[in-house]
Every structure is written in structure tokens, then in C-alpha cells.
Amino acid sequence: MDIFRNMQIFVEVARAKSFRGAADNLGIPNSTVSRRISELERDVGLRLFDRSTRRVTLTDLRATPSGRLRVSSNMAPANEWIIPLLPQFSLRYPDITIELDIVSDTPSPTNKGVDVAVVMGPVEQEDLVARQIVHLTGLGLYASPGYIQQHGEPRSPADLCAHEGLTHLKIPKWRLINRKSGEVETISPRGRVSVANFTALQDLCLADMGICVWHKWRTQELLKKRRLQRVLPQWSLEPWEFYAVTTSRHVPARVRAFIDFLIEKQPT
């Protein structure tokens, strides 16, 4: 598909205010003009022309984005941010059809059919365009009282090396920051279990299997019920960052609307 050729046809239709007139001026069949304009509208995610039996006129290009939007994401950002926001997003953009592909490997916008991938950063590929959608603070280490009773409580980051660390497969190290001094410690926890699923890790944590990373808002009720306790409360994890990644800065309106919406609703 030649988007630049489609743009030329778009300009000619706008000038002639007619698909047939544009076809005559360009020396191509009327069906080709109609098909190429449909392709362009699909690519940009907007209806470009109002058609009537008498004439064709440009639409207001500030119209609501539309079309199919295919998003690729791992389970954690999908469950935590994307899926909970879909009702609001659909109300704002009712003409966008969303296909969310939850994958176990690294999501990529270069995969066939993917418009935007949501990934944990940093994003180092120079041929990709990344916009930060989440800067997640409030991360700490927690364990169940049963685990602490069995294994004792670590008193320093170095002590973690002697404990069961429940780590994500893609995040094997914990980068800890002392909230008072600013001191930074990078720990590679020992552990018998590593899973590429944060919810599974937290379930194992509650089952007395080890120490795990939690976000503060998910621990409040569990702390009240004494099912969890904070480990090394003076230390927090370095913020985690997630990005919306595309193959180009020039994206269809539906993609731009989705990324802007995620940024607008960014959690703290």
C-alpha cells in the first residue's frame, strides 16, 4: 500500500469534490479512487469525506477517531491499567474497535498487525518510538507473617541474598533506594521460584513462599488483615516505567488517542 500515492489521490478528490472527477483528472478508474480513499481512511483512523449523491466534501478532521486498534501487552499492564480503562476509553471513542493481545514474551509493534505495544522500559531500539505512559512509584518489598516467622526478618538489603526472593522472570534484580539517605543498592535475590506474572508471585508470597514486590495501594487491606507485612520499610524500589511503543511518530488518530488516554490516566 502506497500511502503517499493515496495522499495524492486524497488531494485530487478534495480539489475536484468528486471521486469521478478525481479519477478523470488522474486517469485512473473511479473504483481505484474509492478503494484508495478507503485505505487512507483506515490508516489514519478518520473518515475523510462526506459522500452524497451530488458531491463529496471534506469532513471536519477533528472528528472522532475510528477503526480497529490492536494493542499488544504483557499480563501485568493489561490487568492493571489497560483493561480497567477500556470502559472509559470506549465511551470517549465509541468508533474505535479494540483488540488486546496479552502475550507472555516481549510485546513488539513490529509484529504483524500490532498498532501499539505496551512494554516495561527502558526501550533501547532506536528504530522504535516510545512514549512513557506509567511512572510507577510506591513499590516496596513485602512478605507474609508466616514467612517471617519461619525465616526471620531481613535487616538490610544485603540480608535479602539469604532469603527466598519471588522475582519476575524479566526483572531478576531489585534496585532499592533508601528513602532518607538516597543510597542505592542493587540486589540479586536468591529464590527457587521466578514467574513472569506479578499476580502469581503475590499469591505465592501470601502462601509463605518468600519476599515479593508489591505496590502500596494493593497492600492496604492485606496489611490491615495482617496477611502481609512490609520488609525493609526504609527502602523502596526504584520506580518502574512502562511505555507505549510504535514503529513511527506518525500514527493513525486511533493510536494517538489511545496513547494520549493512557498518559492522561497514568497511575501514581
PDB file of N, CA and C in Angstrom, residues 11-53:
ATOM      1  N   VAL A  11      -5.828  14.494  -2.181  1.00  0.00           N
ATOM      2  CA  VAL A  11      -5.755  15.911  -2.563  1.00  0.00           C
ATOM      3  C   VAL A  11      -6.588  16.169  -3.815  1.00  0.00           C
ATOM      4  N   GLU A  12      -6.523  15.265  -4.780  1.00  0.00           N
ATOM      5  CA  GLU A  12      -7.261  15.457  -6.031  1.00  0.00           C
ATOM      6  C   GLU A  12      -8.766  15.362  -5.810  1.00  0.00           C
ATOM      7  N   VAL A  13      -9.188  14.435  -4.928  1.00  0.00           N
ATOM      8  CA  VAL A  13     -10.614  14.335  -4.603  1.00  0.00           C
ATOM      9  C   VAL A  13     -11.091  15.599  -3.910  1.00  0.00           C
ATOM     10  N   ALA A  14     -10.259  16.126  -2.998  1.00  0.00           N
ATOM     11  CA  ALA A  14     -10.625  17.359  -2.303  1.00  0.00           C
ATOM     12  C   ALA A  14     -10.756  18.524  -3.283  1.00  0.00           C
ATOM     13  N   ARG A  15      -9.881  18.574  -4.280  1.00  0.00           N
ATOM     14  CA  ARG A  15      -9.949  19.642  -5.271  1.00  0.00           C
ATOM     15  C   ARG A  15     -11.182  19.505  -6.160  1.00  0.00           C
ATOM     16  N   ALA A  16     -11.402  18.283  -6.645  1.00  0.00           N
ATOM     17  CA  ALA A  16     -12.495  18.056  -7.590  1.00  0.00           C
ATOM     18  C   ALA A  16     -13.848  17.952  -6.902  1.00  0.00           C
ATOM     19  N   LYS A  17     -13.831  17.688  -5.582  1.00  0.00           N
ATOM     20  CA  LYS A  17     -15.052  17.464  -4.811  1.00  0.00           C
ATOM     21  C   LYS A  17     -15.893  16.352  -5.426  1.00  0.00           C
ATOM     22  N   SER A  18     -15.179  15.393  -5.996  1.00  0.00           N
ATOM     23  CA  SER A  18     -15.844  14.272  -6.649  1.00  0.00           C
ATOM     24  C   SER A  18     -14.852  13.147  -6.859  1.00  0.00           C
ATOM     25  N   PHE A  19     -15.275  11.907  -6.562  1.00  0.00           N
ATOM     26  CA  PHE A  19     -14.417  10.764  -6.839  1.00  0.00           C
ATOM     27  C   PHE A  19     -14.245  10.577  -8.351  1.00  0.00           C
ATOM     28  N   ARG A  20     -15.357  10.727  -9.097  1.00  0.00           N
ATOM     29  CA  ARG A  20     -15.274  10.535 -10.542  1.00  0.00           C
ATOM     30  C   ARG A  20     -14.421  11.626 -11.178  1.00  0.00           C
ATOM     31  N   GLY A  21     -14.573  12.880 -10.705  1.00  0.00           N
ATOM     32  CA  GLY A  21     -13.762  13.953 -11.253  1.00  0.00           C
ATOM     33  C   GLY A  21     -12.286  13.732 -10.995  1.00  0.00           C
ATOM     34  N   ALA A  22     -11.956  13.270  -9.769  1.00  0.00           N
ATOM     35  CA  ALA A  22     -10.562  12.970  -9.447  1.00  0.00           C
ATOM     36  C   ALA A  22     -10.042  11.832 -10.312  1.00  0.00           C
ATOM     37  N   ALA A  23     -10.886  10.826 -10.551  1.00  0.00           N
ATOM     38  CA  ALA A  23     -10.477   9.694 -11.380  1.00  0.00           C
ATOM     39  C   ALA A  23     -10.174  10.154 -12.803  1.00  0.00           C
ATOM     40  N   ASP A  24     -11.026  11.028 -13.333  1.00  0.00           N
ATOM     41  CA  ASP A  24     -10.801  11.541 -14.682  1.00  0.00           C
ATOM     42  C   ASP A  24      -9.517  12.354 -14.753  1.00  0.00           C
ATOM     43  N   ASN A  25      -9.285  13.207 -13.752  1.00  0.00           N
ATOM     44  CA  ASN A  25      -8.081  14.049 -13.750  1.00  0.00           C
ATOM     45  C   ASN A  25      -6.808  13.216 -13.627  1.00  0.00           C
ATOM     46  N   LEU A  26      -6.885  12.113 -12.869  1.00  0.00           N
ATOM     47  CA  LEU A  26      -5.701  11.280 -12.635  1.00  0.00           C
ATOM     48  C   LEU A  26      -5.553  10.174 -13.674  1.00  0.00           C
ATOM     49  N   GLY A  27      -6.608   9.959 -14.473  1.00  0.00           N
ATOM     50  CA  GLY A  27      -6.545   8.921 -15.489  1.00  0.00           C
ATOM     51  C   GLY A  27      -6.567   7.520 -14.924  1.00  0.00           C
ATOM     52  N   ILE A  28      -7.325   7.323 -13.843  1.00  0.00           N
ATOM     53  CA  ILE A  28      -7.448   6.002 -13.227  1.00  0.00           C
ATOM     54  C   ILE A  28      -8.928   5.694 -13.037  1.00  0.00           C
ATOM     55  N   PRO A  29      -9.291   4.425 -12.836  1.00  0.00           N
ATOM     56  CA  PRO A  29     -10.700   4.079 -12.660  1.00  0.00           C
ATOM     57  C   PRO A  29     -11.298   4.683 -11.385  1.00  0.00           C
ATOM     58  N   ASN A  30     -12.582   4.970 -11.432  1.00  0.00           N
ATOM     59  CA  ASN A  30     -13.282   5.506 -10.273  1.00  0.00           C
ATOM     60  C   ASN A  30     -13.214   4.535  -9.096  1.00  0.00           C
ATOM     61  N   SER A  31     -13.269   3.239  -9.374  1.00  0.00           N
ATOM     62  CA  SER A  31     -13.207   2.233  -8.305  1.00  0.00           C
ATOM     63  C   SER A  31     -11.864   2.276  -7.579  1.00  0.00           C
ATOM     64  N   THR A  32     -10.799   2.597  -8.308  1.00  0.00           N
ATOM     65  CA  THR A  32      -9.476   2.698  -7.689  1.00  0.00           C
ATOM     66  C   THR A  32      -9.426   3.872  -6.720  1.00  0.00           C
ATOM     67  N   VAL A  33     -10.014   5.013  -7.141  1.00  0.00           N
ATOM     68  CA  VAL A  33     -10.055   6.185  -6.265  1.00  0.00           C
ATOM     69  C   VAL A  33     -10.814   5.846  -4.984  1.00  0.00           C
ATOM     70  N   SER A  34     -11.973   5.219  -5.116  1.00  0.00           N
ATOM     71  CA  SER A  34     -12.776   4.872  -3.934  1.00  0.00           C
ATOM     72  C   SER A  34     -12.024   3.921  -3.006  1.00  0.00           C
ATOM     73  N   ARG A  35     -11.360   2.914  -3.604  1.00  0.00           N
ATOM     74  CA  ARG A  35     -10.621   1.950  -2.781  1.00  0.00           C
ATOM     75  C   ARG A  35      -9.447   2.590  -2.076  1.00  0.00           C
ATOM     76  N   ARG A  36      -8.718   3.458  -2.781  1.00  0.00           N
ATOM     77  CA  ARG A  36      -7.541   4.103  -2.176  1.00  0.00           C
ATOM     78  C   ARG A  36      -7.946   5.047  -1.043  1.00  0.00           C
ATOM     79  N   ILE A  37      -9.043   5.766  -1.204  1.00  0.00           N
ATOM     80  CA  ILE A  37      -9.504   6.666  -0.138  1.00  0.00           C
ATOM     81  C   ILE A  37      -9.952   5.847   1.073  1.00  0.00           C
ATOM     82  N   SER A  38     -10.582   4.719   0.852  1.00  0.00           N
ATOM     83  CA  SER A  38     -10.978   3.838   1.966  1.00  0.00           C
ATOM     84  C   SER A  38      -9.751   3.334   2.713  1.00  0.00           C
ATOM     85  N   GLU A  39      -8.693   2.982   1.978  1.00  0.00           N
ATOM     86  CA  GLU A  39      -7.439   2.549   2.603  1.00  0.00           C
ATOM     87  C   GLU A  39      -6.854   3.663   3.455  1.00  0.00           C
ATOM     88  N   LEU A  40      -6.854   4.872   2.934  1.00  0.00           N
ATOM     89  CA  LEU A  40      -6.279   6.001   3.661  1.00  0.00           C
ATOM     90  C   LEU A  40      -7.088   6.291   4.923  1.00  0.00           C
ATOM     91  N   GLU A  41      -8.402   6.231   4.821  1.00  0.00           N
ATOM     92  CA  GLU A  41      -9.246   6.463   5.996  1.00  0.00           C
ATOM     93  C   GLU A  41      -8.984   5.404   7.062  1.00  0.00           C
ATOM     94  N   ARG A  42      -8.787   4.173   6.635  1.00  0.00           N
ATOM     95  CA  ARG A  42      -8.476   3.115   7.588  1.00  0.00           C
ATOM     96  C   ARG A  42      -7.134   3.354   8.267  1.00  0.00           C
ATOM     97  N   ASP A  43      -6.164   3.830   7.509  1.00  0.00           N
ATOM     98  CA  ASP A  43      -4.828   4.059   8.059  1.00  0.00           C
ATOM     99  C   ASP A  43      -4.804   5.195   9.065  1.00  0.00           C
ATOM    100  N   VAL A  44      -5.492   6.285   8.769  1.00  0.00           N
ATOM    101  CA  VAL A  44      -5.451   7.438   9.674  1.00  0.00           C
ATOM    102  C   VAL A  44      -6.489   7.331  10.773  1.00  0.00           C
ATOM    103  N   GLY A  45      -7.442   6.399  10.611  1.00  0.00           N
ATOM    104  CA  GLY A  45      -8.446   6.207  11.650  1.00  0.00           C
ATOM    105  C   GLY A  45      -9.508   7.281  11.660  1.00  0.00           C
ATOM    106  N   LEU A  46      -9.715   7.964  10.550  1.00  0.00           N
ATOM    107  CA  LEU A  46     -10.721   9.020  10.451  1.00  0.00           C
ATOM    108  C   LEU A  46     -11.464   8.917   9.127  1.00  0.00           C
ATOM    109  N   ARG A  47     -12.744   9.318   9.154  1.00  0.00           N
ATOM    110  CA  ARG A  47     -13.472   9.455   7.900  1.00  0.00           C
ATOM    111  C   ARG A  47     -13.090  10.797   7.299  1.00  0.00           C
ATOM    112  N   LEU A  48     -12.592  10.782   6.063  1.00  0.00           N
ATOM    113  CA  LEU A  48     -12.035  11.991   5.448  1.00  0.00           C
ATOM    114  C   LEU A  48     -13.048  12.762   4.617  1.00  0.00           C
ATOM    115  N   PHE A  49     -14.043  12.071   4.060  1.00  0.00           N
ATOM    116  CA  PHE A  49     -15.010  12.725   3.178  1.00  0.00           C
ATOM    117  C   PHE A  49     -16.438  12.354   3.571  1.00  0.00           C
ATOM    118  N   ASP A  50     -17.333  13.350   3.438  1.00  0.00           N
ATOM    119  CA  ASP A  50     -18.763  13.079   3.498  1.00  0.00           C
ATOM    120  C   ASP A  50     -19.238  12.866   2.066  1.00  0.00           C
ATOM    121  N   ARG A  51     -19.831  11.701   1.813  1.00  0.00           N
ATOM    122  CA  ARG A  51     -20.281  11.381   0.470  1.00  0.00           C
ATOM    123  C   ARG A  51     -21.784  11.599   0.358  1.00  0.00           C
ATOM    124  N   SER A  52     -22.206  12.181  -0.742  1.00  0.00           N
ATOM    125  CA  SER A  52     -23.619  12.282  -1.082  1.00  0.00           C
ATOM    126  C   SER A  52     -23.767  11.961  -2.562  1.00  0.00           C
ATOM    127  N   THR A  53     -25.008  11.899  -3.032  1.00  0.00           N
ATOM    128  CA  THR A  53     -25.218  11.573  -4.450  1.00  0.00           C
ATOM    129  C   THR A  53     -24.762  12.707  -5.352  1.00  0.00           C
TER     130      THR A  53
END
